[in-house]
PDB file of C-alpha atoms in Angstrom:
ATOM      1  CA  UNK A 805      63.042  97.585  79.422  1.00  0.00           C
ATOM      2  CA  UNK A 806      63.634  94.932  76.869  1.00  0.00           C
ATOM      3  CA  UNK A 807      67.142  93.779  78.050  1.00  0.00           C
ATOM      4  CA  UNK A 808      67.987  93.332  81.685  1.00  0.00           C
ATOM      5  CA  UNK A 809      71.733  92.735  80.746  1.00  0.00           C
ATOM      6  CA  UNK A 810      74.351  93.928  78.671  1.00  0.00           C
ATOM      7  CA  UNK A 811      77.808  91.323  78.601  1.00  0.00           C
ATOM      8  CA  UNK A 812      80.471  92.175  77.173  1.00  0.00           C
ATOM      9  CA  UNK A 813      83.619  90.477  75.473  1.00  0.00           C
ATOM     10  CA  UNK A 814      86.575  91.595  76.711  1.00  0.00           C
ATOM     11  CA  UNK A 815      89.767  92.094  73.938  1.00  0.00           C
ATOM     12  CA  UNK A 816      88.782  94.252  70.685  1.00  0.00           C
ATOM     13  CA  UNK A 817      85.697  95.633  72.296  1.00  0.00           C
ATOM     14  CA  UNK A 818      86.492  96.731  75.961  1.00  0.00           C
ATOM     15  CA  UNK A 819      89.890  97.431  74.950  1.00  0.00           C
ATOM     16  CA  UNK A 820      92.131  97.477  72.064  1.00  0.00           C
ATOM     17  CA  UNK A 821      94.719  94.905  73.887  1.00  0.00           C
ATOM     18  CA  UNK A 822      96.239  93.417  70.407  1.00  0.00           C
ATOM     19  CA  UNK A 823      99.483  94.688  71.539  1.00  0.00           C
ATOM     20  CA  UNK A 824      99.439  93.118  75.104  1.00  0.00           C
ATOM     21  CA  UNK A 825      97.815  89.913  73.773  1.00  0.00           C
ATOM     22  CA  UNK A 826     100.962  89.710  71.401  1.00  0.00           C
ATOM     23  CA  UNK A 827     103.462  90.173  73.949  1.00  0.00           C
ATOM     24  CA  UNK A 828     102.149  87.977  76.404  1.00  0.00           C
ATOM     25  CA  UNK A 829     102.766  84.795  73.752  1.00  0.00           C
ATOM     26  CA  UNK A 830     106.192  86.255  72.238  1.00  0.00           C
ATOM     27  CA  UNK A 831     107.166  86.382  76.130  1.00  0.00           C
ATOM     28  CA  UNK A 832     105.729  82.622  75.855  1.00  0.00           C
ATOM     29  CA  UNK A 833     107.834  82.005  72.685  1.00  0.00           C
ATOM     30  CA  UNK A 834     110.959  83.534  74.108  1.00  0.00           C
ATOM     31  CA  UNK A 835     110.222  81.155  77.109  1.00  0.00           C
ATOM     32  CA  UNK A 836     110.386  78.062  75.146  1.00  0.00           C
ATOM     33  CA  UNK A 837     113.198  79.010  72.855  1.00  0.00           C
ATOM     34  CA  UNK A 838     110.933  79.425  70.146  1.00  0.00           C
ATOM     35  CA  UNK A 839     111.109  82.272  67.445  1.00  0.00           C
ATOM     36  CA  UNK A 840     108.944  85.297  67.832  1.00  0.00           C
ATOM     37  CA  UNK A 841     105.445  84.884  66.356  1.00  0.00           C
ATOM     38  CA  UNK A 842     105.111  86.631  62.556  1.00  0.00           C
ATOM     39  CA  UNK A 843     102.956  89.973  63.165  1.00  0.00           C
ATOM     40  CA  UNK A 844     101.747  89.996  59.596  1.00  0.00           C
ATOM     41  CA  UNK A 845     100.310  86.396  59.961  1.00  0.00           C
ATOM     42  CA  UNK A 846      97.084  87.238  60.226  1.00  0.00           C
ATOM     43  CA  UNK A 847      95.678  83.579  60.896  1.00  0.00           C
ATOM     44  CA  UNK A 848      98.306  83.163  64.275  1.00  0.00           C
ATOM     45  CA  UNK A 849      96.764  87.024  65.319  1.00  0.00           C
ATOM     46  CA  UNK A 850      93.149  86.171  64.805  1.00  0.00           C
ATOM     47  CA  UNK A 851      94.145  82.848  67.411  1.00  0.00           C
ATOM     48  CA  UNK A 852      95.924  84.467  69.752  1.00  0.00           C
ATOM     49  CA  UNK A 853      93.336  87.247  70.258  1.00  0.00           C
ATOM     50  CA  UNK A 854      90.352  85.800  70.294  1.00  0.00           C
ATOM     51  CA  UNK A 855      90.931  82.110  71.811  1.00  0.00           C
ATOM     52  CA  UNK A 856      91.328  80.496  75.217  1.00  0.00           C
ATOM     53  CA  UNK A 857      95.220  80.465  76.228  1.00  0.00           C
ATOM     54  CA  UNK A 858      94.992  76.705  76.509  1.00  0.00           C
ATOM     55  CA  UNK A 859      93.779  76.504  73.248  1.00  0.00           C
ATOM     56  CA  UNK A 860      96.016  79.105  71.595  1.00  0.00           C
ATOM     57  CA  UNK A 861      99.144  77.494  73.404  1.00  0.00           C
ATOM     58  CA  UNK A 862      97.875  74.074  72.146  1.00  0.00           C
ATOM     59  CA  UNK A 863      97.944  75.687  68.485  1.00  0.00           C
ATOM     60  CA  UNK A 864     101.783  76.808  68.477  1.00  0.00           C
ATOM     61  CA  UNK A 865     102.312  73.769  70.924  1.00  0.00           C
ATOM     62  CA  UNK A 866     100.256  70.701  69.579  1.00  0.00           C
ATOM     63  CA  UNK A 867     102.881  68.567  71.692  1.00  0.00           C
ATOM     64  CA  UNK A 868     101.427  67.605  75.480  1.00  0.00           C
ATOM     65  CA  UNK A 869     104.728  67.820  76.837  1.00  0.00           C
ATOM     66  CA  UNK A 870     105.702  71.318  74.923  1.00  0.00           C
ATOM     67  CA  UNK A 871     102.012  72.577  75.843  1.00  0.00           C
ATOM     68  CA  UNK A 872     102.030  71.755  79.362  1.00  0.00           C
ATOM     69  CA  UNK A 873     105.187  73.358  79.221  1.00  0.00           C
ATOM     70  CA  UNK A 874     103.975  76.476  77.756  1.00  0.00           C
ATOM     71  CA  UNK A 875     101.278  76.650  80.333  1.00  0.00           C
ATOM     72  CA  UNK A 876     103.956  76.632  82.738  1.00  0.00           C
ATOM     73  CA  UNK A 877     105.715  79.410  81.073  1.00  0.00           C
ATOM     74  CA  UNK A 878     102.482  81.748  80.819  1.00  0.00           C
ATOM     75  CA  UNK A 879     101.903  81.286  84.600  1.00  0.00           C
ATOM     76  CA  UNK A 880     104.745  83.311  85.353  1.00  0.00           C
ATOM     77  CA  UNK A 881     104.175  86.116  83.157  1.00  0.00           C
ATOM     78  CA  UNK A 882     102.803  89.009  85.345  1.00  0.00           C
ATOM     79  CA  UNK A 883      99.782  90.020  83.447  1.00  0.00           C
ATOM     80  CA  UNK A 884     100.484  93.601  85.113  1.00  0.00           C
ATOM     81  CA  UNK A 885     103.567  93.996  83.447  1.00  0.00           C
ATOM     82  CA  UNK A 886     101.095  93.971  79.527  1.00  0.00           C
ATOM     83  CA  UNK A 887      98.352  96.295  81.049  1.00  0.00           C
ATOM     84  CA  UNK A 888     100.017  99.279  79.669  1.00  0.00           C
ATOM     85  CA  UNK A 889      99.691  98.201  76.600  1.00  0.00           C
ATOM     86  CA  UNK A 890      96.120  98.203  77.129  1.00  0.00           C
ATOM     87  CA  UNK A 891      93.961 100.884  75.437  1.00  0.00           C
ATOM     88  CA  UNK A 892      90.561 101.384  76.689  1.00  0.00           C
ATOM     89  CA  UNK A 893      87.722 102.057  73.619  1.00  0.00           C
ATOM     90  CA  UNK A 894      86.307 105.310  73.233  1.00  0.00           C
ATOM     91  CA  UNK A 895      83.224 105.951  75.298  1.00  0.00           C
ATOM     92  CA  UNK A 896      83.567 102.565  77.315  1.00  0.00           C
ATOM     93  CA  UNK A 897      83.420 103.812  80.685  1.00  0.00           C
ATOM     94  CA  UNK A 898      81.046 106.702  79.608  1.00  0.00           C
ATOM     95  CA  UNK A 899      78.701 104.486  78.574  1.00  0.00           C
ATOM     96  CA  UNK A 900      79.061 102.004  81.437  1.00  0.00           C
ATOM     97  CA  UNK A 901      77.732 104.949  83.558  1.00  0.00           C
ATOM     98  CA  UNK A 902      75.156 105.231  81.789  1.00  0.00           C
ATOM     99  CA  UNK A 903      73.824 101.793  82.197  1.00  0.00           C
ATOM    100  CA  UNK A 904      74.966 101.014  85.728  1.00  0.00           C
ATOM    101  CA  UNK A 905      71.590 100.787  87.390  1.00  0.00           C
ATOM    102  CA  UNK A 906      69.686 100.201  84.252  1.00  0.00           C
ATOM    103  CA  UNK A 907      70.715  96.945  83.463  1.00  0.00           C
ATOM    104  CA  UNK A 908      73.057  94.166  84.777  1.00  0.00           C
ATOM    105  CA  UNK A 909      76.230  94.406  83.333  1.00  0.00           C
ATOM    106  CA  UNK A 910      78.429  91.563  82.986  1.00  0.00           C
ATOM    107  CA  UNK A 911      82.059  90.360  81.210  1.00  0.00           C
ATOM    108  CA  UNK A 912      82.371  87.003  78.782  1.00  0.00           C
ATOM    109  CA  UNK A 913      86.341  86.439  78.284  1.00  0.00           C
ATOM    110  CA  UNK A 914      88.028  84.167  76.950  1.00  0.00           C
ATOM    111  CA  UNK A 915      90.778  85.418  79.048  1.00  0.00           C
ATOM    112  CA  UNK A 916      91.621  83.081  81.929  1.00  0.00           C
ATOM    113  CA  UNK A 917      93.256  84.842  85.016  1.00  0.00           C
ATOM    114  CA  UNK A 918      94.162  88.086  84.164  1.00  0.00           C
ATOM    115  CA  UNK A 919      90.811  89.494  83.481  1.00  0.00           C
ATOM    116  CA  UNK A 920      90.674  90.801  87.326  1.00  0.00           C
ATOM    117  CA  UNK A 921      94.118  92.247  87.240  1.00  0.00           C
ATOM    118  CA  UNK A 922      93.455  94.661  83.994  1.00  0.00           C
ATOM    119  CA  UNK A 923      89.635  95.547  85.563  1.00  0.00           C
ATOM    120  CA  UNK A 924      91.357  96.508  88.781  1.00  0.00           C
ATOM    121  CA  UNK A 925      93.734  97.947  86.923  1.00  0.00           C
ATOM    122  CA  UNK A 926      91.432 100.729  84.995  1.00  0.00           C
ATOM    123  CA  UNK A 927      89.028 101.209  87.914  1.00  0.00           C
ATOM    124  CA  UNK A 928      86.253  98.935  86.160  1.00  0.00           C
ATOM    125  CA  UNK A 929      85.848  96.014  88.622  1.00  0.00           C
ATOM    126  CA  UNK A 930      82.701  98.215  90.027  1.00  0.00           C
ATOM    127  CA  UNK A 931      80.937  97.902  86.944  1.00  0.00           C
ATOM    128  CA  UNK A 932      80.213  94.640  86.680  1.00  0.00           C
ATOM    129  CA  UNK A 933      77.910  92.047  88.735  1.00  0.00           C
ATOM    130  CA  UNK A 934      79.593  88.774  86.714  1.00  0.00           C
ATOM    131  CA  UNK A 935      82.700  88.281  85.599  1.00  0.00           C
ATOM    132  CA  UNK A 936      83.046  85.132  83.289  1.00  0.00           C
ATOM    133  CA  UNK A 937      86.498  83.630  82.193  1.00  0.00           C
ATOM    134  CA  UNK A 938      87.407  80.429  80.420  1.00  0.00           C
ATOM    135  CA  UNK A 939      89.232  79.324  83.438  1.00  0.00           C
ATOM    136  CA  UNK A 940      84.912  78.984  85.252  1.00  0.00           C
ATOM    137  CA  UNK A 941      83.811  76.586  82.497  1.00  0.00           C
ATOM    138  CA  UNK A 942      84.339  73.690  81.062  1.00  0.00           C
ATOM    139  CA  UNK A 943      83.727  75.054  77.749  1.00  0.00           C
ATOM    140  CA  UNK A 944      85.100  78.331  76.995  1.00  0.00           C
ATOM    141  CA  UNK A 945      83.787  80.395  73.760  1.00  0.00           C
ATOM    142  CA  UNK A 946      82.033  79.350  70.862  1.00  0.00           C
ATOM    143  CA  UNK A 947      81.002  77.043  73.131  1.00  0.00           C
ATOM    144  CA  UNK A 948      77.658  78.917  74.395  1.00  0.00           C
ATOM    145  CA  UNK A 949      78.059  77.781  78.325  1.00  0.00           C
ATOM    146  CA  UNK A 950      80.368  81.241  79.487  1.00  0.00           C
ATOM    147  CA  UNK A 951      77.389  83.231  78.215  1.00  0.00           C
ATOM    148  CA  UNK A 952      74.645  80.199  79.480  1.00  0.00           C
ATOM    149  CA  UNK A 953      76.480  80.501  82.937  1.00  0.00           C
ATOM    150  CA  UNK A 954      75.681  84.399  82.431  1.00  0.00           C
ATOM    151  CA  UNK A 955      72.554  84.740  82.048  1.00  0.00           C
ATOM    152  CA  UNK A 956      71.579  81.509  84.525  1.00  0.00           C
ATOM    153  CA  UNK A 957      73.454  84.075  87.206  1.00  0.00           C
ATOM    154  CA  UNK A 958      70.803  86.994  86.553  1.00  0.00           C
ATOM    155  CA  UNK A 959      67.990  84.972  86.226  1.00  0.00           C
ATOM    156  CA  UNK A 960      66.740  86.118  82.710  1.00  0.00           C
ATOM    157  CA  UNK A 961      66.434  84.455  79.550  1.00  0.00           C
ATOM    158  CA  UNK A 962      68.609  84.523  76.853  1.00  0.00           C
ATOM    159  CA  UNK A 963      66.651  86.775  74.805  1.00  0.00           C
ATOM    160  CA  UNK A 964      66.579  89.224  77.611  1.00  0.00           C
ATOM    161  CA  UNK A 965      70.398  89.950  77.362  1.00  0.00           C
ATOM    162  CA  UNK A 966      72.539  91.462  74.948  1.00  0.00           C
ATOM    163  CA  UNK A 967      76.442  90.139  74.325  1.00  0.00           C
ATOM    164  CA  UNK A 968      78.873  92.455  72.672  1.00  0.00           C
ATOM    165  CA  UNK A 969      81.565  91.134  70.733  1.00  0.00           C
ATOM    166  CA  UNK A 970      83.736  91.484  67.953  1.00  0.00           C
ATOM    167  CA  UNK A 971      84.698  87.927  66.526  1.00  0.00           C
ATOM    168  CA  UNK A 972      83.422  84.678  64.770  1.00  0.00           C
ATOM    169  CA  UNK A 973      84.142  83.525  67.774  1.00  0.00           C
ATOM    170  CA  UNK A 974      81.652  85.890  70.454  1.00  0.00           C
ATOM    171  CA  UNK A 975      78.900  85.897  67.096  1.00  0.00           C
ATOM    172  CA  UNK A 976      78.713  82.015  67.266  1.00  0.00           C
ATOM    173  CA  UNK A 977      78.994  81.491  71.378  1.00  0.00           C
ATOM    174  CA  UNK A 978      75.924  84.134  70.980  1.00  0.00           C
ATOM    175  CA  UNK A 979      73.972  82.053  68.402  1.00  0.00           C
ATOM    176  CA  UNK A 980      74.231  78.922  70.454  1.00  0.00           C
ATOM    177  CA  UNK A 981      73.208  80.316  73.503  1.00  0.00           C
ATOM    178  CA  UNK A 982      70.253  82.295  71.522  1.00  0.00           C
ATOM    179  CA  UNK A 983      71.629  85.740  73.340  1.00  0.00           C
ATOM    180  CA  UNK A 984      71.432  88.747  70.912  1.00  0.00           C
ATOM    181  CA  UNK A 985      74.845  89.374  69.142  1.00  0.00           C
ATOM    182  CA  UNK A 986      76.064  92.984  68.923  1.00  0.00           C
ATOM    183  CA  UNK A 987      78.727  93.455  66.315  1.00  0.00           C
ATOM    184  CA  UNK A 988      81.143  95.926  67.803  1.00  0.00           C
ATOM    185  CA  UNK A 989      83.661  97.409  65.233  1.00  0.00           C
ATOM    186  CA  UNK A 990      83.195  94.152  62.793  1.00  0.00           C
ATOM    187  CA  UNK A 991      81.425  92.870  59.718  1.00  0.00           C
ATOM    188  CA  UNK A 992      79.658  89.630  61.557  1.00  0.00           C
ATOM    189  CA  UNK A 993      76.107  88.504  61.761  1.00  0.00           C
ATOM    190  CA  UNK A 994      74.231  90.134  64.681  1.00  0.00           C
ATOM    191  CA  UNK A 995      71.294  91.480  65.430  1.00  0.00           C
ATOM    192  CA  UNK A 996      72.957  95.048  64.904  1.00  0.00           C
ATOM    193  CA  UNK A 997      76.512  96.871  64.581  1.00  0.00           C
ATOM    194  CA  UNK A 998      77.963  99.668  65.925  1.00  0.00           C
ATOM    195  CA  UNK A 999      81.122 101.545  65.663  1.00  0.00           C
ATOM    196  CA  UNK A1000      81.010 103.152  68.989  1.00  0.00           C
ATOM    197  CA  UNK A1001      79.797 101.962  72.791  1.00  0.00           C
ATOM    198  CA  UNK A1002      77.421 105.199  73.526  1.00  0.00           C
ATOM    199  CA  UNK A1003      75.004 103.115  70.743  1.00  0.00           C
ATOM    200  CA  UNK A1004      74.492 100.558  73.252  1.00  0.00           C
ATOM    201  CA  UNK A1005      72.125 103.658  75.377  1.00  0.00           C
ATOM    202  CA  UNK A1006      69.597 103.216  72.352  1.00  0.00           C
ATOM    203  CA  UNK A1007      69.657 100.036  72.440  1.00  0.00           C
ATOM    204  CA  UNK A1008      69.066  98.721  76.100  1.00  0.00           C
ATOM    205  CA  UNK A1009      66.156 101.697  75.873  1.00  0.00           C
ATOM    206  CA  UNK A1010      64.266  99.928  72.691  1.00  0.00           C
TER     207      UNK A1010
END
């Protein structure tokens, strides 16, 4: 087949996790005596859900003292506390059975350490061969080393893999790494776009 590997992003295209996302930082906020974070502000949202939580905490926190601080804070948030808020996409786990066997299969998160507790949470840890976080590189996302580091693992070229994401931020890590970009549920250059994850089957098969 053309592509040995399918990686996928994590938040927004494994799972709708907006809700968990924003609770884990208004637990942050509540933490530090801050106010709660503004819902509607749809600049702070697009941070918080598709950043590094070093880098979103050094947004709201651009002080070293108040961000180390705040790093402090989001250590002792039990991530398994949020996973309920977690919604799985339609046809996720479907389609990963499908694939299993086909292809490698792989995460690229710019979540740090709770990425293990939500797959082992939904019965997913299985699936994958890799699982890459920002808290393995030196460069999380758009930086293109998590997906580098990826495809290095398999042995394959970039070309020969397929990343699924669903922000500026996945679409440009993909670009510099020269991995295929799959748009998942967003208006962003890619190679292609698709609105659900049993499209991926037609792909991988191409």
């Amino acid at each position: 087949m053309r592509y040995k590997a399918v990686i996928y992003d994590c938040d927004g295209v494994m799972f709708d996790s907006f809700e968990a996302n924003l609770a884990f930082y208004q637990r942050i906020m509540g933490m530090m005596g801050r106010k709660p974070l503004d819902r509607s502000d749809e600049e702070q949202m697009r941070i918080l859900h598709t950043y590094a939580n070093r880098e979103v905490l050094a947004h709201f926190f651009p002080d070293q003292g108040e961000w180390e601080e705040a790093l402090r804070c989001a250590g002792r948030i039990d991530y398994r506390d949020l996973v309920p808020l977690m919604v799985m996409e339609r046809g996720f786990r479907e389609t990963l059975n499908v694939l299993r066997g086909r292809v490698e299969l792989a995460v690229c998160t710019n979540r740090s350490t709770s990425m293990d507790t939500v797959l082992e949470s939904f019965d997913l840890a299985s699936y994958f061969a890799l699982v890459m976080t920002a808290s393995k590189v030196a460069n999380p996302k758009p930086h293109p080393e998590p997906l580098l580091r990826v495809v290095e693992h398999f042995g394959i070229k970039p070309g020969e893999a397929l990343f699924v994401g669903d922000s500026a931020v996945d679409s440009m890590a993909a670009e510099a790494a020269g991995v295929p970009f799959v748009a998942y549920k967003a208006d962003l250059p890619a190679m292609t776009c698709i609105d659900h994850h049993g499209d991926l089957v037609a792909l991988v098969r191409s």
